[in-house]
Amino acid sequence: MSRPLVIVESPAKAKTISKFLGTAFDVRASVGHVADLPSKGLSIDVDNGFKPTYELTDRGKQVVKDLKVLMKDASELYLATDEDREGEAISWHLLEYLKPKVPVKRMVFHEITKSAIEHAVNNPRGLDYGLVDAAETRRLLDRLYGYEVSPVLWRRVNRGLSAGRVQSPSIRLIVERERERIAFVTAGYWDIELLTATRPSFTAALVLLDGTKVAAGKDFTPDGRAKKNVVVVDEARARAVAAAFATAEFSVRSVEEKPYRSTPKAPFMTSTLQQEGGRKLRLSASQVMRVAQGLYERGYITYMRTDNVVLSAEALAAVRSEVGKTYGAKFLSSGPRQYSSKIKNAQEAHEAIRPSTPLRSPDALAGELNGQELSLYRMIWQRTLASQMADASGTTVSVRLGAVTTVAGTPTDAEFAASGTTITFPGYRQVYVESVDESDASDDEREALLPPLTVGAVIPVASLTPNGHSTSPPARYTEASLIKRLEELGIGRPSTWASIIQTVQVDGRPMPNSSNRLISDASV
DNA sequence: CAGTGAGCGAGCTTCCGCTTGACTT
């Protein structure tokens, strides 16, 4: 029986779509690109309009051979590759190699649900040659740049080295960071920690001496000099001030209350999943992708290579219903939250990375998944649910304590600061809190639980402790922070970030003694 | 005369992005 042949990129996707379309359609996978420039030689005729020579890849040969057999019985051909630059190119190559004699339609969809697939079948379009040209241009530029510049490295640095549009700027980032670290001049400074004898007690940090800001880490330039209008406290002064104020009477100078409000993060896309997988689960980017691939292939999550944070309408409804059921209506955001990718050049061919529907909780899957799979799935589950939950809210209280006393014969005014946030309604934080790279975390904004305080009240002091500190250079990139930076710069794609990490490391392995932070000795 | 070694030439390395198994270790 003659039936339409539908070609998608991923075999797992073919299986799912086949279920929606039934036996009236034959759904197959191209398994990615089927054709490419040969790896040997430039294969671009630079003197004749940059005409490329393509050839089928090893797997492409088999794929095209099989598809050609199926084409003999096909009534129509639906090219259903991803609706992005590379997907359009794959469809174009399929067309070139299959040379179909039956009607050809290009069908596109951005979520894999029955209604989306049926809509796509009923609303086909033609091939978008603008996108095909864009993909080809991208491919040719990468080849020209990579294959022309790499030999310079073989001659001048070492055989086998390589340069490229993505790897060279990646190395540059790492090298620039390392140079910043080498050029960094450490500065020392002291501060004083005041511990109150209130109930509960809290700590406050010295912030002003005679009205001048006391220098903390942020107040030094990378060459070790203090910025303007701050006073750098050295050890002797810190000890003298702490000793002198030990018997001083501190009172509350100001109490400032501000409402605290925090909004959940968008659902995962590839880059954010890799970053959180690194920070929360201590997995490398490639480990995250391997585990996610397994979850995807067995139908637990949606596609894991995506630059989109949007949930399908069906998923949105399921997530909101799940939140309401598990946490109550109070924990649901007032209306559906719509997120959009802030990433430039986002192509958004797929949905966000989320649990597939019907939703199954991590606890329900504990018997089916191994440890890593379960923890990654749980993280995806929590982030997805949290994205449709209410804001967390509360109050942030900032308090200033002050006293005047004589230090070495001079009357001196010292002011200490503390702040604390009380969360009165956890909202999404009940489920998921994003972690931050340690280098981004601020260390001088300690959060404390504060007792009720009124201006003018005398605060008993338990102790004043001088502490020495020194400034530290900017941290080396981790896999997570490098991927974040690359994405901000529009370098690389969801399918390549994990492998970039391997490429820029010596022998593709982490450097020894670098606590898994990335440094590189290449010099592109 | 036989063995050595200088000198020459040819072939190799490489890009990025899309997808999974098929391979070792």
GROMACS .gro file of N, CA and C in nm, chain A residues 306-448:
model
  429
  306THR      N    1   1.820   2.219   2.260
  306THR     CA    2   1.726   2.325   2.224
  306THR      C    3   1.774   2.459   2.278
  307ASP      N    4   1.736   2.565   2.207
  307ASP     CA    5   1.766   2.699   2.259
  307ASP      C    6   1.637   2.772   2.295
  308ASN      N    7   1.531   2.695   2.318
  308ASN     CA    8   1.400   2.754   2.345
  308ASN      C    9   1.358   2.726   2.490
  309VAL      N   10   1.289   2.821   2.551
  309VAL     CA   11   1.243   2.802   2.688
  309VAL      C   12   1.090   2.797   2.697
  310VAL      N   13   1.024   2.785   2.582
  310VAL     CA   14   0.878   2.788   2.578
  310VAL      C   15   0.821   2.647   2.598
  311LEU      N   16   0.715   2.638   2.680
  311LEU     CA   17   0.644   2.511   2.698
  311LEU      C   18   0.527   2.506   2.600
  312SER      N   19   0.495   2.391   2.549
  312SER     CA   20   0.377   2.377   2.464
  312SER      C   21   0.252   2.406   2.547
  313ALA      N   22   0.144   2.442   2.478
  313ALA     CA   23   0.019   2.472   2.548
  313ALA      C   24  -0.024   2.353   2.633
  314GLU      N   25  -0.006   2.234   2.577
  314GLU     CA   26  -0.045   2.112   2.648
  314GLU      C   27   0.038   2.093   2.775
  315ALA      N   28   0.169   2.116   2.762
  315ALA     CA   29   0.257   2.099   2.876
  315ALA      C   30   0.228   2.205   2.982
  316LEU      N   31   0.201   2.326   2.936
  316LEU     CA   32   0.171   2.436   3.028
  316LEU      C   33   0.050   2.401   3.115
  317ALA      N   34  -0.053   2.350   3.051
  317ALA     CA   35  -0.174   2.313   3.125
  317ALA      C   36  -0.144   2.200   3.223
  318ALA      N   37  -0.064   2.103   3.179
  318ALA     CA   38  -0.033   1.988   3.266
  318ALA      C   39   0.050   2.033   3.386
  319VAL      N   40   0.146   2.121   3.361
  319VAL     CA   41   0.233   2.168   3.469
  319VAL      C   42   0.151   2.248   3.571
  320ARG      N   43   0.063   2.335   3.522
  320ARG     CA   44  -0.016   2.418   3.614
  320ARG      C   45  -0.112   2.332   3.696
  321SER      N   46  -0.166   2.231   3.631
  321SER     CA   47  -0.255   2.141   3.704
  321SER      C   48  -0.178   2.064   3.812
  322GLU      N   49  -0.055   2.022   3.777
  322GLU     CA   50   0.027   1.947   3.872
  322GLU      C   51   0.065   2.034   3.992
  323VAL      N   52   0.101   2.160   3.966
  323VAL     CA   53   0.137   2.251   4.074
  323VAL      C   54   0.016   2.271   4.167
  324GLY      N   55  -0.101   2.294   4.107
  324GLY     CA   56  -0.222   2.316   4.187
  324GLY      C   57  -0.254   2.196   4.273
  325LYS      N   58  -0.237   2.078   4.214
  325LYS     CA   59  -0.270   1.955   4.284
  325LYS      C   60  -0.173   1.929   4.399
  326THR      N   61  -0.043   1.950   4.373
  326THR     CA   62   0.058   1.916   4.473
  326THR      C   63   0.077   2.024   4.579
  327TYR      N   64   0.073   2.150   4.537
  327TYR     CA   65   0.108   2.258   4.632
  327TYR      C   66  -0.011   2.348   4.666
  328GLY      N   67  -0.118   2.337   4.591
  328GLY     CA   68  -0.235   2.422   4.616
  328GLY      C   69  -0.234   2.544   4.525
  329ALA      N   70  -0.352   2.600   4.504
  329ALA     CA   71  -0.369   2.711   4.410
  329ALA      C   72  -0.286   2.833   4.449
  330LYS      N   73  -0.262   2.847   4.580
  330LYS     CA   74  -0.185   2.962   4.629
  330LYS      C   75  -0.044   2.966   4.568
  331PHE      N   76   0.011   2.847   4.538
  331PHE     CA   77   0.147   2.839   4.488
  331PHE      C   78   0.157   2.854   4.336
  332LEU      N   79   0.043   2.869   4.271
  332LEU     CA   80   0.041   2.884   4.126
  332LEU      C   81   0.058   3.031   4.091
  333SER      N   82   0.134   3.064   3.985
  333SER     CA   83   0.141   3.204   3.943
  333SER      C   84   0.001   3.245   3.897
  334SER      N   85  -0.029   3.375   3.912
  334SER     CA   86  -0.167   3.419   3.888
  334SER      C   87  -0.211   3.386   3.745
  335GLY      N   88  -0.126   3.406   3.649
  335GLY     CA   89  -0.157   3.365   3.511
  335GLY      C   90  -0.043   3.281   3.460
  336PRO      N   91  -0.061   3.213   3.344
  336PRO     CA   92   0.051   3.137   3.287
  336PRO      C   93   0.170   3.229   3.264
  337ARG      N   94   0.289   3.186   3.305
  337ARG     CA   95   0.409   3.266   3.279
  337ARG      C   96   0.461   3.231   3.140
  338GLN      N   97   0.487   3.334   3.062
  338GLN     CA   98   0.545   3.314   2.929
  338GLN      C   99   0.690   3.360   2.932
  339TYR      N  100   0.781   3.270   2.897
  339TYR     CA  101   0.922   3.307   2.894
  339TYR      C  102   0.965   3.318   2.749
  340SER      N  103   1.066   3.401   2.726
  340SER     CA  104   1.122   3.402   2.591
  340SER      C  105   1.273   3.402   2.602
  341SER      N  106   1.337   3.344   2.504
  341SER     CA  107   1.481   3.331   2.505
  341SER      C  108   1.545   3.468   2.488
  342LYS      N  109   1.642   3.497   2.574
  342LYS     CA  110   1.713   3.624   2.560
  342LYS      C  111   1.838   3.605   2.473
  343ILE      N  112   1.851   3.485   2.421
  343ILE     CA  113   1.971   3.452   2.347
  343ILE      C  114   1.960   3.505   2.205
  344LYS      N  115   2.066   3.573   2.161
  344LYS     CA  116   2.060   3.624   2.024
  344LYS      C  117   2.074   3.507   1.926
  345ASN      N  118   2.008   3.522   1.813
  345ASN     CA  119   2.010   3.420   1.708
  345ASN      C  120   1.945   3.288   1.752
  346ALA      N  121   1.862   3.292   1.856
  346ALA     CA  122   1.792   3.169   1.895
  346ALA      C  123   1.706   3.122   1.779
  347GLN      N  124   1.704   2.988   1.757
  347GLN     CA  125   1.631   2.937   1.642
  347GLN      C  126   1.501   2.867   1.681
  348GLU      N  127   1.495   2.826   1.806
  348GLU     CA  128   1.369   2.781   1.865
  348GLU      C  129   1.293   2.677   1.784
  349ALA      N  130   1.366   2.576   1.739
  349ALA     CA  131   1.301   2.469   1.663
  349ALA      C  132   1.231   2.369   1.754
  350HIS      N  133   1.270   2.366   1.881
  350HIS     CA  134   1.209   2.271   1.974
  350HIS      C  135   1.150   2.344   2.092
  351GLU      N  136   1.088   2.267   2.181
  351GLU     CA  137   1.039   2.321   2.307
  351GLU      C  138   1.152   2.336   2.407
  352ALA      N  139   1.117   2.386   2.524
  352ALA     CA  140   1.209   2.381   2.638
  352ALA      C  141   1.232   2.235   2.676
  353ILE      N  142   1.336   2.209   2.755
  353ILE     CA  143   1.359   2.074   2.808
  353ILE      C  144   1.270   2.059   2.931
  354ARG      N  145   1.179   1.963   2.926
  354ARG     CA  146   1.082   1.944   3.036
  354ARG      C  147   1.046   1.796   3.043
  355PRO      N  148   0.981   1.755   3.153
  355PRO     CA  149   0.931   1.618   3.158
  355PRO      C  150   0.825   1.600   3.049
  356SER      N  151   0.818   1.483   2.988
  356SER     CA  152   0.715   1.464   2.887
  356SER      C  153   0.580   1.441   2.955
  357THR      N  154   0.476   1.462   2.877
  357THR     CA  155   0.341   1.442   2.929
  357THR      C  156   0.292   1.304   2.888
  358PRO      N  157   0.202   1.241   2.963
  358PRO     CA  158   0.151   1.286   3.093
  358PRO      C  159   0.262   1.291   3.198
  359LEU      N  160   0.256   1.394   3.282
  359LEU     CA  161   0.363   1.417   3.380
  359LEU      C  162   0.373   1.302   3.480
  360ARG      N  163   0.498   1.264   3.505
  360ARG     CA  164   0.521   1.164   3.610
  360ARG      C  165   0.624   1.217   3.707
  361SER      N  166   0.593   1.214   3.834
  361SER     CA  167   0.682   1.275   3.933
  361SER      C  168   0.809   1.192   3.947
  362PRO      N  169   0.917   1.254   3.989
  362PRO     CA  170   1.043   1.182   4.008
  362PRO      C  171   1.025   1.063   4.101
  363ASP      N  172   0.947   1.081   4.206
  363ASP     CA  173   0.929   0.971   4.302
  363ASP      C  174   0.864   0.850   4.235
  364ALA      N  175   0.774   0.877   4.142
  364ALA     CA  176   0.707   0.767   4.072
  364ALA      C  177   0.802   0.693   3.979
  365LEU      N  178   0.915   0.760   3.943
  365LEU     CA  179   1.007   0.698   3.847
  365LEU      C  180   1.129   0.638   3.915
  366ALA      N  181   1.132   0.648   4.049
  366ALA     CA  182   1.251   0.607   4.122
  366ALA      C  183   1.293   0.464   4.088
  367GLY      N  184   1.197   0.377   4.060
  367GLY     CA  185   1.229   0.238   4.031
  367GLY      C  186   1.277   0.216   3.888
  368GLU      N  187   1.253   0.314   3.799
  368GLU     CA  188   1.285   0.294   3.658
  368GLU      C  189   1.417   0.359   3.615
  369LEU      N  190   1.462   0.456   3.694
  369LEU     CA  191   1.579   0.533   3.653
  369LEU      C  192   1.697   0.505   3.744
  370ASN      N  193   1.819   0.515   3.689
  370ASN     CA  194   1.936   0.501   3.775
  370ASN      C  195   1.963   0.634   3.847
  371GLY      N  196   2.063   0.636   3.931
  371GLY     CA  197   2.087   0.751   4.017
  371GLY      C  198   2.103   0.884   3.943
  372GLN      N  199   2.192   0.885   3.844
  372GLN     CA  200   2.216   1.009   3.769
  372GLN      C  201   2.092   1.051   3.691
  373GLU      N  202   2.027   0.953   3.630
  373GLU     CA  203   1.906   0.984   3.553
  373GLU      C  204   1.800   1.045   3.642
  374LEU      N  205   1.785   0.985   3.759
  374LEU     CA  206   1.681   1.033   3.850
  374LEU      C  207   1.712   1.174   3.899
  375SER      N  208   1.839   1.200   3.931
  375SER     CA  209   1.868   1.334   3.982
  375SER      C  210   1.856   1.439   3.873
  376LEU      N  211   1.894   1.405   3.749
  376LEU     CA  212   1.876   1.501   3.640
  376LEU      C  213   1.727   1.522   3.612
  377TYR      N  214   1.653   1.412   3.611
  377TYR     CA  215   1.509   1.423   3.588
  377TYR      C  216   1.443   1.507   3.696
  378ARG      N  217   1.485   1.484   3.821
  378ARG     CA  218   1.425   1.561   3.932
  378ARG      C  219   1.453   1.710   3.915
  379MET      N  220   1.575   1.742   3.872
  379MET     CA  221   1.611   1.882   3.852
  379MET      C  222   1.524   1.945   3.742
  380ILE      N  223   1.504   1.870   3.635
  380ILE     CA  224   1.422   1.919   3.523
  380ILE      C  225   1.277   1.935   3.568
  381TRP      N  226   1.231   1.837   3.643
  381TRP     CA  227   1.094   1.840   3.696
  381TRP      C  228   1.073   1.963   3.784
  382GLN      N  229   1.166   1.986   3.877
  382GLN     CA  230   1.151   2.097   3.971
  382GLN      C  231   1.156   2.231   3.900
  383ARG      N  232   1.250   2.244   3.808
  383ARG     CA  233   1.263   2.372   3.737
  383ARG      C  234   1.139   2.401   3.653
  384THR      N  235   1.083   2.294   3.593
  384THR     CA  236   0.965   2.312   3.508
  384THR      C  237   0.845   2.352   3.592
  385LEU      N  238   0.824   2.282   3.701
  385LEU     CA  239   0.711   2.318   3.789
  385LEU      C  240   0.729   2.460   3.844
  386ALA      N  241   0.850   2.489   3.892
  386ALA     CA  242   0.876   2.620   3.954
  386ALA      C  243   0.847   2.733   3.855
  387SER      N  244   0.870   2.706   3.727
  387SER     CA  245   0.854   2.813   3.628
  387SER      C  246   0.710   2.863   3.618
  388GLN      N  247   0.615   2.784   3.666
  388GLN     CA  248   0.476   2.828   3.663
  388GLN      C  249   0.422   2.855   3.803
  389MET      N  250   0.513   2.875   3.897
  389MET     CA  251   0.467   2.898   4.034
  389MET      C  252   0.474   3.046   4.070
  390ALA      N  253   0.417   3.077   4.185
  390ALA     CA  254   0.408   3.216   4.230
  390ALA      C  255   0.546   3.268   4.272
  391ASP      N  256   0.561   3.400   4.270
  391ASP     CA  257   0.682   3.463   4.321
  391ASP      C  258   0.700   3.429   4.469
  392ALA      N  259   0.825   3.424   4.511
  392ALA     CA  260   0.853   3.418   4.654
  392ALA      C  261   0.848   3.561   4.705
  393SER      N  262   0.795   3.582   4.826
  393SER     CA  263   0.790   3.719   4.876
  393SER      C  264   0.823   3.722   5.023
  394GLY      N  265   0.861   3.840   5.069
  394GLY     CA  266   0.899   3.857   5.208
  394GLY      C  267   0.948   3.998   5.230
  395THR      N  268   1.034   4.014   5.329
  395THR     CA  269   1.084   4.146   5.365
  395THR      C  270   1.234   4.140   5.386
  396THR      N  271   1.304   4.238   5.331
  396THR     CA  272   1.446   4.251   5.360
  396THR      C  273   1.465   4.369   5.454
  397VAL      N  274   1.531   4.343   5.565
  397VAL     CA  275   1.556   4.448   5.664
  397VAL      C  276   1.705   4.479   5.663
  398SER      N  277   1.739   4.609   5.646
  398SER     CA  278   1.878   4.652   5.656
  398SER      C  279   1.890   4.742   5.777
  399VAL      N  280   1.987   4.713   5.861
  399VAL     CA  281   2.002   4.790   5.983
  399VAL      C  282   2.144   4.846   5.993
  400ARG      N  283   2.153   4.970   6.048
  400ARG     CA  284   2.284   5.031   6.073
  400ARG      C  285   2.298   5.054   6.223
  401LEU      N  286   2.413   5.007   6.278
  401LEU     CA  287   2.443   5.029   6.418
  401LEU      C  288   2.561   5.124   6.426
  402GLY      N  289   2.559   5.216   6.521
  402GLY     CA  290   2.671   5.309   6.529
  402GLY      C  291   2.711   5.339   6.671
  403ALA      N  292   2.836   5.388   6.686
  403ALA     CA  293   2.886   5.430   6.816
  403ALA      C  294   3.001   5.527   6.795
  404VAL      N  295   3.028   5.608   6.895
  404VAL     CA  296   3.143   5.698   6.890
  404VAL      C  297   3.228   5.670   7.013
  405THR      N  298   3.359   5.661   6.993
  405THR     CA  299   3.448   5.645   7.107
  405THR      C  300   3.585   5.699   7.070
  406THR      N  301   3.675   5.699   7.165
  406THR     CA  302   3.808   5.754   7.138
  406THR      C  303   3.905   5.642   7.102
  407VAL      N  304   3.968   5.656   6.984
  407VAL     CA  305   4.070   5.559   6.943
  407VAL      C  306   4.202   5.634   6.935
  408ALA      N  307   4.298   5.589   7.013
  408ALA     CA  308   4.431   5.652   7.016
  408ALA      C  309   4.420   5.803   7.031
  409GLY      N  310   4.333   5.846   7.123
  409GLY     CA  311   4.322   5.988   7.153
  409GLY      C  312   4.233   6.068   7.060
  410THR      N  313   4.180   6.004   6.954
  410THR     CA  314   4.095   6.075   6.859
  410THR      C  315   3.953   6.023   6.866
  411PRO      N  316   3.853   6.111   6.877
  411PRO     CA  317   3.714   6.065   6.875
  411PRO      C  318   3.684   6.005   6.738
  412THR      N  319   3.629   5.887   6.739
  412THR     CA  320   3.605   5.815   6.613
  412THR      C  321   3.462   5.763   6.608
  413ASP      N  322   3.401   5.774   6.489
  413ASP     CA  323   3.264   5.724   6.468
  413ASP      C  324   3.272   5.598   6.384
  414ALA      N  325   3.209   5.491   6.434
  414ALA     CA  326   3.207   5.365   6.357
  414ALA      C  327   3.063   5.323   6.331
  415GLU      N  328   3.039   5.277   6.208
  415GLU     CA  329   2.905   5.230   6.175
  415GLU      C  330   2.912   5.089   6.117
  416PHE      N  331   2.825   5.004   6.165
  416PHE     CA  332   2.819   4.864   6.122
  416PHE      C  333   2.686   4.839   6.053
  417ALA      N  334   2.685   4.744   5.958
  417ALA     CA  335   2.562   4.715   5.883
  417ALA      C  336   2.532   4.566   5.886
  418ALA      N  337   2.402   4.536   5.889
  418ALA     CA  338   2.358   4.397   5.876
  418ALA      C  339   2.227   4.398   5.799
  419SER      N  340   2.202   4.289   5.728
  419SER     CA  341   2.071   4.280   5.664
  419SER      C  342   2.023   4.137   5.669
  420GLY      N  343   1.894   4.123   5.667
  420GLY     CA  344   1.836   3.989   5.672
  420GLY      C  345   1.706   3.986   5.596
  421THR      N  346   1.682   3.875   5.529
  421THR     CA  347   1.558   3.861   5.454
  421THR      C  348   1.471   3.756   5.519
  422THR      N  349   1.349   3.794   5.544
  422THR     CA  350   1.252   3.699   5.595
  422THR      C  351   1.155   3.666   5.483
  423ILE      N  352   1.152   3.540   5.445
  423ILE     CA  353   1.061   3.500   5.339
  423ILE      C  354   0.929   3.460   5.403
  424THR      N  355   0.824   3.536   5.372
  424THR     CA  356   0.695   3.506   5.434
  424THR      C  357   0.615   3.408   5.350
  425PHE      N  358   0.642   3.410   5.216
  425PHE     CA  359   0.576   3.313   5.129
  425PHE      C  360   0.678   3.257   5.031
  426PRO      N  361   0.709   3.127   5.038
  426PRO     CA  362   0.818   3.072   4.958
  426PRO      C  363   0.786   3.064   4.809
  427GLY      N  364   0.659   3.051   4.771
  427GLY     CA  365   0.624   3.042   4.629
  427GLY      C  366   0.706   2.935   4.560
  428TYR      N  367   0.767   2.970   4.445
  428TYR     CA  368   0.842   2.872   4.366
  428TYR      C  369   0.962   2.816   4.441
  429ARG      N  370   1.014   2.895   4.540
  429ARG     CA  371   1.134   2.849   4.612
  429ARG      C  372   1.107   2.722   4.691
  430GLN      N  373   0.982   2.691   4.712
  430GLN     CA  374   0.942   2.566   4.774
  430GLN      C  375   0.996   2.448   4.694
  431VAL      N  376   1.010   2.470   4.562
  431VAL     CA  377   1.041   2.360   4.471
  431VAL      C  378   1.182   2.367   4.415
  432TYR      N  379   1.227   2.487   4.379
  432TYR     CA  380   1.351   2.497   4.305
  432TYR      C  381   1.418   2.631   4.323
  433VAL      N  382   1.546   2.629   4.361
  433VAL     CA  383   1.625   2.752   4.368
  433VAL      C  384   1.748   2.734   4.281
  434GLU      N  385   1.770   2.826   4.188
  434GLU     CA  386   1.887   2.816   4.101
  434GLU      C  387   2.013   2.839   4.181
  435SER      N  388   2.119   2.768   4.145
  435SER     CA  389   2.246   2.791   4.212
  435SER      C  390   2.330   2.887   4.129
  436VAL      N  391   2.427   2.950   4.193
  436VAL     CA  392   2.513   3.045   4.120
  436VAL      C  393   2.657   2.999   4.129
  437ASP      N  394   2.734   3.038   4.029
  437ASP     CA  395   2.878   3.011   4.034
  437ASP      C  396   2.936   3.082   4.155
  438GLU      N  397   3.030   3.018   4.222
  438GLU     CA  398   3.082   3.079   4.345
  438GLU      C  399   3.144   3.215   4.318
  439SER      N  400   3.198   3.232   4.196
  439SER     CA  401   3.263   3.359   4.166
  439SER      C  402   3.162   3.473   4.156
  440ASP      N  403   3.036   3.439   4.126
  440ASP     CA  404   2.934   3.543   4.114
  440ASP      C  405   2.870   3.575   4.249
  441ALA      N  406   2.887   3.485   4.343
  441ALA     CA  407   2.820   3.504   4.471
  441ALA      C  408   2.889   3.614   4.550
  442SER      N  409   2.813   3.702   4.606
  442SER     CA  410   2.870   3.810   4.683
  442SER      C  411   2.897   3.762   4.824
  443ASP      N  412   3.017   3.789   4.875
  443ASP     CA  413   3.051   3.733   5.005
  443ASP      C  414   3.032   3.834   5.119
  444ASP      N  415   3.012   3.962   5.082
  444ASP     CA  416   3.001   4.056   5.193
  444ASP      C  417   2.855   4.096   5.221
  445GLU      N  418   2.764   4.025   5.163
  445GLU     CA  419   2.624   4.050   5.195
  445GLU      C  420   2.569   3.928   5.268
  446ARG      N  421   2.610   3.917   5.393
  446ARG     CA  422   2.563   3.802   5.469
  446ARG      C  423   2.418   3.822   5.511
  447GLU      N  424   2.343   3.719   5.499
  447GLU     CA  425   2.202   3.727   5.536
  447GLU      C  426   2.185   3.675   5.678
  448ALA      N  427   2.120   3.754   5.762
  448ALA     CA  428   2.103   3.713   5.901
  448ALA      C  429   1.956   3.722   5.938
   0.00000   0.00000   0.00000
